[in-house]
Amino acid sequence: MAKTIPRIGSRRNGRISSRKNTRRIPKGVIHVQASFNNTIVTVTDVRGRVVSWSSAGTCGFRGTRRGTPFAAQTAAGNAIRTVVDQGMQRAEVMIKGPGLGRDAALRAIRRSGILLTFVRDVTPMPHNGCRPPKKRRV
């Protein structure tokens, strides 16, 4: 007969409510990463702590459909819906990457009813960065 392990604390019903406490956030930052294969939308508070996120992959798009503008629009809508319920009114938008979902995600953010303080493109640009590998002999 196995010895029972005594439970410390009062965690009867599985879920812990304090793990995802819903903070009221009036202002936040929306990060959009649009690559050619996927679009990731992350909503953070002003200090950079992630409040909500979504991507075209988690919205159920698979394969090449993840890079489409519609997938980006759906991902942005899903990420923002939860923070609008938490009371976000104003947001800054940071857009990164060369993908097709950039404009579609921004359009979905504008339609959500959040006031945008500014929209900034933070795509990393090399100032003639790394040295390329030497040419292969044929």
JSON list of C-alpha atoms in Angstrom, two decimals:
[
{"chain": "A", "resi": 1, "resn": "MET", "atom": "CA", "xyz": [0.00, 0.00, 0.00]},
{"chain": "A", "resi": 2, "resn": "ALA", "atom": "CA", "xyz": [1.47, 3.35, -1.12]},
{"chain": "A", "resi": 3, "resn": "LYS", "atom": "CA", "xyz": [1.97, 6.06, 1.44]},
{"chain": "A", "resi": 4, "resn": "THR", "atom": "CA", "xyz": [-0.03, 9.23, 0.68]},
{"chain": "A", "resi": 5, "resn": "ILE", "atom": "CA", "xyz": [1.88, 12.48, 0.39]},
{"chain": "A", "resi": 6, "resn": "PRO", "atom": "CA", "xyz": [0.38, 15.27, 2.53]},
{"chain": "A", "resi": 7, "resn": "ARG", "atom": "CA", "xyz": [-0.74, 18.29, 0.50]},
{"chain": "A", "resi": 8, "resn": "ILE", "atom": "CA", "xyz": [0.72, 21.60, 1.65]},
{"chain": "A", "resi": 9, "resn": "GLY", "atom": "CA", "xyz": [-1.58, 24.59, 1.13]},
{"chain": "A", "resi": 10, "resn": "SER", "atom": "CA", "xyz": [-5.18, 24.63, 0.04]},
{"chain": "A", "resi": 11, "resn": "ARG", "atom": "CA", "xyz": [-5.10, 23.83, -3.67]},
{"chain": "A", "resi": 12, "resn": "ARG", "atom": "CA", "xyz": [-8.26, 21.80, -3.99]},
{"chain": "A", "resi": 13, "resn": "ASN", "atom": "CA", "xyz": [-9.56, 22.86, -7.39]},
{"chain": "A", "resi": 14, "resn": "GLY", "atom": "CA", "xyz": [-6.45, 22.61, -9.59]},
{"chain": "A", "resi": 15, "resn": "ARG", "atom": "CA", "xyz": [-6.29, 26.10, -11.12]},
{"chain": "A", "resi": 16, "resn": "ILE", "atom": "CA", "xyz": [-4.50, 28.86, -9.24]},
{"chain": "A", "resi": 17, "resn": "SER", "atom": "CA", "xyz": [-6.14, 32.23, -9.76]},
{"chain": "A", "resi": 18, "resn": "SER", "atom": "CA", "xyz": [-3.14, 34.35, -8.77]},
{"chain": "A", "resi": 19, "resn": "ARG", "atom": "CA", "xyz": [-1.00, 32.94, -11.60]},
{"chain": "A", "resi": 20, "resn": "LYS", "atom": "CA", "xyz": [-2.70, 35.01, -14.29]},
{"chain": "A", "resi": 21, "resn": "ASN", "atom": "CA", "xyz": [-3.98, 37.99, -12.36]},
{"chain": "A", "resi": 22, "resn": "THR", "atom": "CA", "xyz": [-5.82, 40.40, -14.61]},
{"chain": "A", "resi": 23, "resn": "ARG", "atom": "CA", "xyz": [-4.11, 43.75, -14.15]},
{"chain": "A", "resi": 24, "resn": "ARG", "atom": "CA", "xyz": [-5.96, 46.80, -15.46]},
{"chain": "A", "resi": 25, "resn": "ILE", "atom": "CA", "xyz": [-3.63, 48.30, -18.02]},
{"chain": "A", "resi": 26, "resn": "PRO", "atom": "CA", "xyz": [-4.68, 51.61, -19.61]},
{"chain": "A", "resi": 27, "resn": "LYS", "atom": "CA", "xyz": [-1.58, 51.89, -21.83]},
{"chain": "A", "resi": 28, "resn": "GLY", "atom": "CA", "xyz": [0.48, 49.21, -23.56]},
{"chain": "A", "resi": 29, "resn": "VAL", "atom": "CA", "xyz": [2.83, 48.33, -26.39]},
{"chain": "A", "resi": 30, "resn": "ILE", "atom": "CA", "xyz": [1.81, 46.11, -29.32]},
{"chain": "A", "resi": 31, "resn": "HIS", "atom": "CA", "xyz": [4.70, 44.33, -31.04]},
{"chain": "A", "resi": 32, "resn": "VAL", "atom": "CA", "xyz": [4.08, 42.89, -34.52]},
{"chain": "A", "resi": 33, "resn": "GLN", "atom": "CA", "xyz": [6.72, 40.54, -35.96]},
{"chain": "A", "resi": 34, "resn": "ALA", "atom": "CA", "xyz": [5.90, 39.86, -39.59]},
{"chain": "A", "resi": 35, "resn": "SER", "atom": "CA", "xyz": [8.17, 37.34, -41.26]},
{"chain": "A", "resi": 36, "resn": "PHE", "atom": "CA", "xyz": [7.48, 35.73, -44.62]},
{"chain": "A", "resi": 37, "resn": "ASN", "atom": "CA", "xyz": [6.24, 32.53, -42.97]},
{"chain": "A", "resi": 38, "resn": "ASN", "atom": "CA", "xyz": [4.38, 33.73, -39.87]},
{"chain": "A", "resi": 39, "resn": "THR", "atom": "CA", "xyz": [3.12, 36.80, -38.02]},
{"chain": "A", "resi": 40, "resn": "ILE", "atom": "CA", "xyz": [3.44, 37.08, -34.23]},
{"chain": "A", "resi": 41, "resn": "VAL", "atom": "CA", "xyz": [1.54, 39.77, -32.30]},
{"chain": "A", "resi": 42, "resn": "THR", "atom": "CA", "xyz": [2.58, 40.39, -28.68]},
{"chain": "A", "resi": 43, "resn": "VAL", "atom": "CA", "xyz": [0.89, 42.87, -26.36]},
{"chain": "A", "resi": 44, "resn": "THR", "atom": "CA", "xyz": [2.95, 44.08, -23.39]},
{"chain": "A", "resi": 45, "resn": "ASP", "atom": "CA", "xyz": [2.51, 46.70, -20.70]},
{"chain": "A", "resi": 46, "resn": "VAL", "atom": "CA", "xyz": [4.78, 49.75, -20.71]},
{"chain": "A", "resi": 47, "resn": "ARG", "atom": "CA", "xyz": [7.43, 47.93, -18.65]},
{"chain": "A", "resi": 48, "resn": "GLY", "atom": "CA", "xyz": [7.66, 45.14, -21.23]},
{"chain": "A", "resi": 49, "resn": "ARG", "atom": "CA", "xyz": [5.82, 42.34, -19.39]},
{"chain": "A", "resi": 50, "resn": "VAL", "atom": "CA", "xyz": [3.77, 40.24, -21.82]},
{"chain": "A", "resi": 51, "resn": "VAL", "atom": "CA", "xyz": [0.02, 40.49, -21.25]},
{"chain": "A", "resi": 52, "resn": "SER", "atom": "CA", "xyz": [-1.27, 38.68, -24.32]},
{"chain": "A", "resi": 53, "resn": "TRP", "atom": "CA", "xyz": [0.11, 37.19, -27.52]},
{"chain": "A", "resi": 54, "resn": "SER", "atom": "CA", "xyz": [-1.03, 35.40, -30.62]},
{"chain": "A", "resi": 55, "resn": "SER", "atom": "CA", "xyz": [0.41, 34.17, -33.88]},
{"chain": "A", "resi": 56, "resn": "ALA", "atom": "CA", "xyz": [-0.94, 32.99, -37.20]},
{"chain": "A", "resi": 57, "resn": "GLY", "atom": "CA", "xyz": [0.13, 29.46, -36.22]},
{"chain": "A", "resi": 58, "resn": "THR", "atom": "CA", "xyz": [-1.82, 29.45, -32.95]},
{"chain": "A", "resi": 59, "resn": "CYS", "atom": "CA", "xyz": [-4.89, 30.77, -34.80]},
{"chain": "A", "resi": 60, "resn": "GLY", "atom": "CA", "xyz": [-5.04, 27.52, -36.75]},
{"chain": "A", "resi": 61, "resn": "PHE", "atom": "CA", "xyz": [-3.26, 28.50, -39.97]},
{"chain": "A", "resi": 62, "resn": "ARG", "atom": "CA", "xyz": [-0.74, 25.95, -41.20]},
{"chain": "A", "resi": 63, "resn": "GLY", "atom": "CA", "xyz": [1.99, 25.93, -43.82]},
{"chain": "A", "resi": 64, "resn": "THR", "atom": "CA", "xyz": [2.18, 28.76, -46.34]},
{"chain": "A", "resi": 65, "resn": "ARG", "atom": "CA", "xyz": [-1.17, 30.20, -45.21]},
{"chain": "A", "resi": 66, "resn": "ARG", "atom": "CA", "xyz": [0.50, 31.50, -42.04]},
{"chain": "A", "resi": 67, "resn": "GLY", "atom": "CA", "xyz": [2.28, 34.22, -44.03]},
{"chain": "A", "resi": 68, "resn": "THR", "atom": "CA", "xyz": [-0.90, 35.65, -45.54]},
{"chain": "A", "resi": 69, "resn": "PRO", "atom": "CA", "xyz": [-2.36, 39.05, -44.61]},
{"chain": "A", "resi": 70, "resn": "PHE", "atom": "CA", "xyz": [-5.61, 37.44, -43.43]},
{"chain": "A", "resi": 71, "resn": "ALA", "atom": "CA", "xyz": [-3.73, 35.22, -40.99]},
{"chain": "A", "resi": 72, "resn": "ALA", "atom": "CA", "xyz": [-1.95, 38.30, -39.61]},
{"chain": "A", "resi": 73, "resn": "GLN", "atom": "CA", "xyz": [-5.27, 40.12, -39.26]},
{"chain": "A", "resi": 74, "resn": "THR", "atom": "CA", "xyz": [-6.77, 37.19, -37.33]},
{"chain": "A", "resi": 75, "resn": "ALA", "atom": "CA", "xyz": [-3.70, 36.93, -35.05]},
{"chain": "A", "resi": 76, "resn": "ALA", "atom": "CA", "xyz": [-3.79, 40.66, -34.27]},
{"chain": "A", "resi": 77, "resn": "GLY", "atom": "CA", "xyz": [-7.52, 40.50, -33.52]},
{"chain": "A", "resi": 78, "resn": "ASN", "atom": "CA", "xyz": [-7.08, 37.55, -31.15]},
{"chain": "A", "resi": 79, "resn": "ALA", "atom": "CA", "xyz": [-4.18, 39.15, -29.25]},
{"chain": "A", "resi": 80, "resn": "ILE", "atom": "CA", "xyz": [-5.96, 42.48, -28.83]},
{"chain": "A", "resi": 81, "resn": "ARG", "atom": "CA", "xyz": [-9.40, 41.18, -27.86]},
{"chain": "A", "resi": 82, "resn": "THR", "atom": "CA", "xyz": [-8.14, 39.97, -24.47]},
{"chain": "A", "resi": 83, "resn": "VAL", "atom": "CA", "xyz": [-6.40, 43.25, -23.58]},
{"chain": "A", "resi": 84, "resn": "VAL", "atom": "CA", "xyz": [-9.38, 45.37, -24.60]},
{"chain": "A", "resi": 85, "resn": "ASP", "atom": "CA", "xyz": [-11.36, 43.37, -22.03]},
{"chain": "A", "resi": 86, "resn": "GLN", "atom": "CA", "xyz": [-8.69, 44.24, -19.46]},
{"chain": "A", "resi": 87, "resn": "GLY", "atom": "CA", "xyz": [-9.25, 47.94, -20.16]},
{"chain": "A", "resi": 88, "resn": "MET", "atom": "CA", "xyz": [-6.51, 49.00, -22.54]},
{"chain": "A", "resi": 89, "resn": "GLN", "atom": "CA", "xyz": [-7.29, 52.30, -24.27]},
{"chain": "A", "resi": 90, "resn": "ARG", "atom": "CA", "xyz": [-3.98, 53.58, -25.67]},
{"chain": "A", "resi": 91, "resn": "ALA", "atom": "CA", "xyz": [-1.11, 51.71, -27.26]},
{"chain": "A", "resi": 92, "resn": "GLU", "atom": "CA", "xyz": [2.15, 52.17, -29.10]},
{"chain": "A", "resi": 93, "resn": "VAL", "atom": "CA", "xyz": [2.79, 49.89, -32.07]},
{"chain": "A", "resi": 94, "resn": "MET", "atom": "CA", "xyz": [6.21, 48.47, -32.99]},
{"chain": "A", "resi": 95, "resn": "ILE", "atom": "CA", "xyz": [6.31, 46.69, -36.34]},
{"chain": "A", "resi": 96, "resn": "LYS", "atom": "CA", "xyz": [9.27, 44.47, -37.23]},
{"chain": "A", "resi": 97, "resn": "GLY", "atom": "CA", "xyz": [10.03, 42.39, -40.30]},
{"chain": "A", "resi": 98, "resn": "PRO", "atom": "CA", "xyz": [9.43, 42.29, -44.05]},
{"chain": "A", "resi": 99, "resn": "GLY", "atom": "CA", "xyz": [6.32, 40.06, -44.17]},
{"chain": "A", "resi": 100, "resn": "LEU", "atom": "CA", "xyz": [2.99, 40.45, -45.92]},
{"chain": "A", "resi": 101, "resn": "GLY", "atom": "CA", "xyz": [1.12, 40.71, -42.61]},
{"chain": "A", "resi": 102, "resn": "ARG", "atom": "CA", "xyz": [2.48, 44.13, -41.60]},
{"chain": "A", "resi": 103, "resn": "ASP", "atom": "CA", "xyz": [-0.29, 46.29, -43.06]},
{"chain": "A", "resi": 104, "resn": "ALA", "atom": "CA", "xyz": [-3.05, 43.80, -42.32]},
{"chain": "A", "resi": 105, "resn": "ALA", "atom": "CA", "xyz": [-2.06, 43.56, -38.65]},
{"chain": "A", "resi": 106, "resn": "LEU", "atom": "CA", "xyz": [-1.92, 47.35, -38.35]},
{"chain": "A", "resi": 107, "resn": "ARG", "atom": "CA", "xyz": [-5.35, 47.63, -39.99]},
{"chain": "A", "resi": 108, "resn": "ALA", "atom": "CA", "xyz": [-6.78, 45.13, -37.48]},
{"chain": "A", "resi": 109, "resn": "ILE", "atom": "CA", "xyz": [-5.22, 47.07, -34.58]},
{"chain": "A", "resi": 110, "resn": "ARG", "atom": "CA", "xyz": [-6.76, 50.34, -35.81]},
{"chain": "A", "resi": 111, "resn": "ARG", "atom": "CA", "xyz": [-10.18, 48.69, -36.13]},
{"chain": "A", "resi": 112, "resn": "SER", "atom": "CA", "xyz": [-10.07, 47.31, -32.57]},
{"chain": "A", "resi": 113, "resn": "GLY", "atom": "CA", "xyz": [-10.86, 50.71, -31.03]},
{"chain": "A", "resi": 114, "resn": "ILE", "atom": "CA", "xyz": [-7.51, 51.23, -29.29]},
{"chain": "A", "resi": 115, "resn": "LEU", "atom": "CA", "xyz": [-6.07, 54.74, -29.64]},
{"chain": "A", "resi": 116, "resn": "LEU", "atom": "CA", "xyz": [-2.59, 54.53, -31.21]},
{"chain": "A", "resi": 117, "resn": "THR", "atom": "CA", "xyz": [-0.07, 57.01, -29.80]},
{"chain": "A", "resi": 118, "resn": "PHE", "atom": "CA", "xyz": [2.53, 56.15, -32.44]},
{"chain": "A", "resi": 119, "resn": "VAL", "atom": "CA", "xyz": [3.47, 53.48, -34.96]},
{"chain": "A", "resi": 120, "resn": "ARG", "atom": "CA", "xyz": [7.18, 52.74, -35.30]},
{"chain": "A", "resi": 121, "resn": "ASP", "atom": "CA", "xyz": [9.07, 50.45, -37.69]},
{"chain": "A", "resi": 122, "resn": "VAL", "atom": "CA", "xyz": [11.78, 48.66, -35.71]},
{"chain": "A", "resi": 123, "resn": "THR", "atom": "CA", "xyz": [13.02, 46.31, -38.45]},
{"chain": "A", "resi": 124, "resn": "PRO", "atom": "CA", "xyz": [16.73, 45.64, -37.86]},
{"chain": "A", "resi": 125, "resn": "MET", "atom": "CA", "xyz": [18.84, 47.00, -40.72]},
{"chain": "A", "resi": 126, "resn": "PRO", "atom": "CA", "xyz": [22.46, 45.95, -41.19]},
{"chain": "A", "resi": 127, "resn": "HIS", "atom": "CA", "xyz": [24.82, 48.85, -41.91]},
{"chain": "A", "resi": 128, "resn": "ASN", "atom": "CA", "xyz": [26.61, 46.47, -44.23]},
{"chain": "A", "resi": 129, "resn": "GLY", "atom": "CA", "xyz": [26.82, 43.93, -41.41]},
{"chain": "A", "resi": 130, "resn": "CYS", "atom": "CA", "xyz": [28.63, 40.61, -41.50]},
{"chain": "A", "resi": 131, "resn": "ARG", "atom": "CA", "xyz": [31.25, 39.58, -44.00]},
{"chain": "A", "resi": 132, "resn": "PRO", "atom": "CA", "xyz": [29.82, 37.03, -46.45]},
{"chain": "A", "resi": 133, "resn": "PRO", "atom": "CA", "xyz": [31.33, 33.53, -46.65]},
{"chain": "A", "resi": 134, "resn": "LYS", "atom": "CA", "xyz": [34.09, 33.12, -49.22]},
{"chain": "A", "resi": 135, "resn": "LYS", "atom": "CA", "xyz": [33.06, 31.90, -52.67]},
{"chain": "A", "resi": 136, "resn": "ARG", "atom": "CA", "xyz": [33.11, 28.17, -53.26]},
{"chain": "A", "resi": 137, "resn": "ARG", "atom": "CA", "xyz": [35.38, 26.79, -55.98]},
{"chain": "A", "resi": 138, "resn": "VAL", "atom": "CA", "xyz": [33.54, 25.08, -58.83]}
]
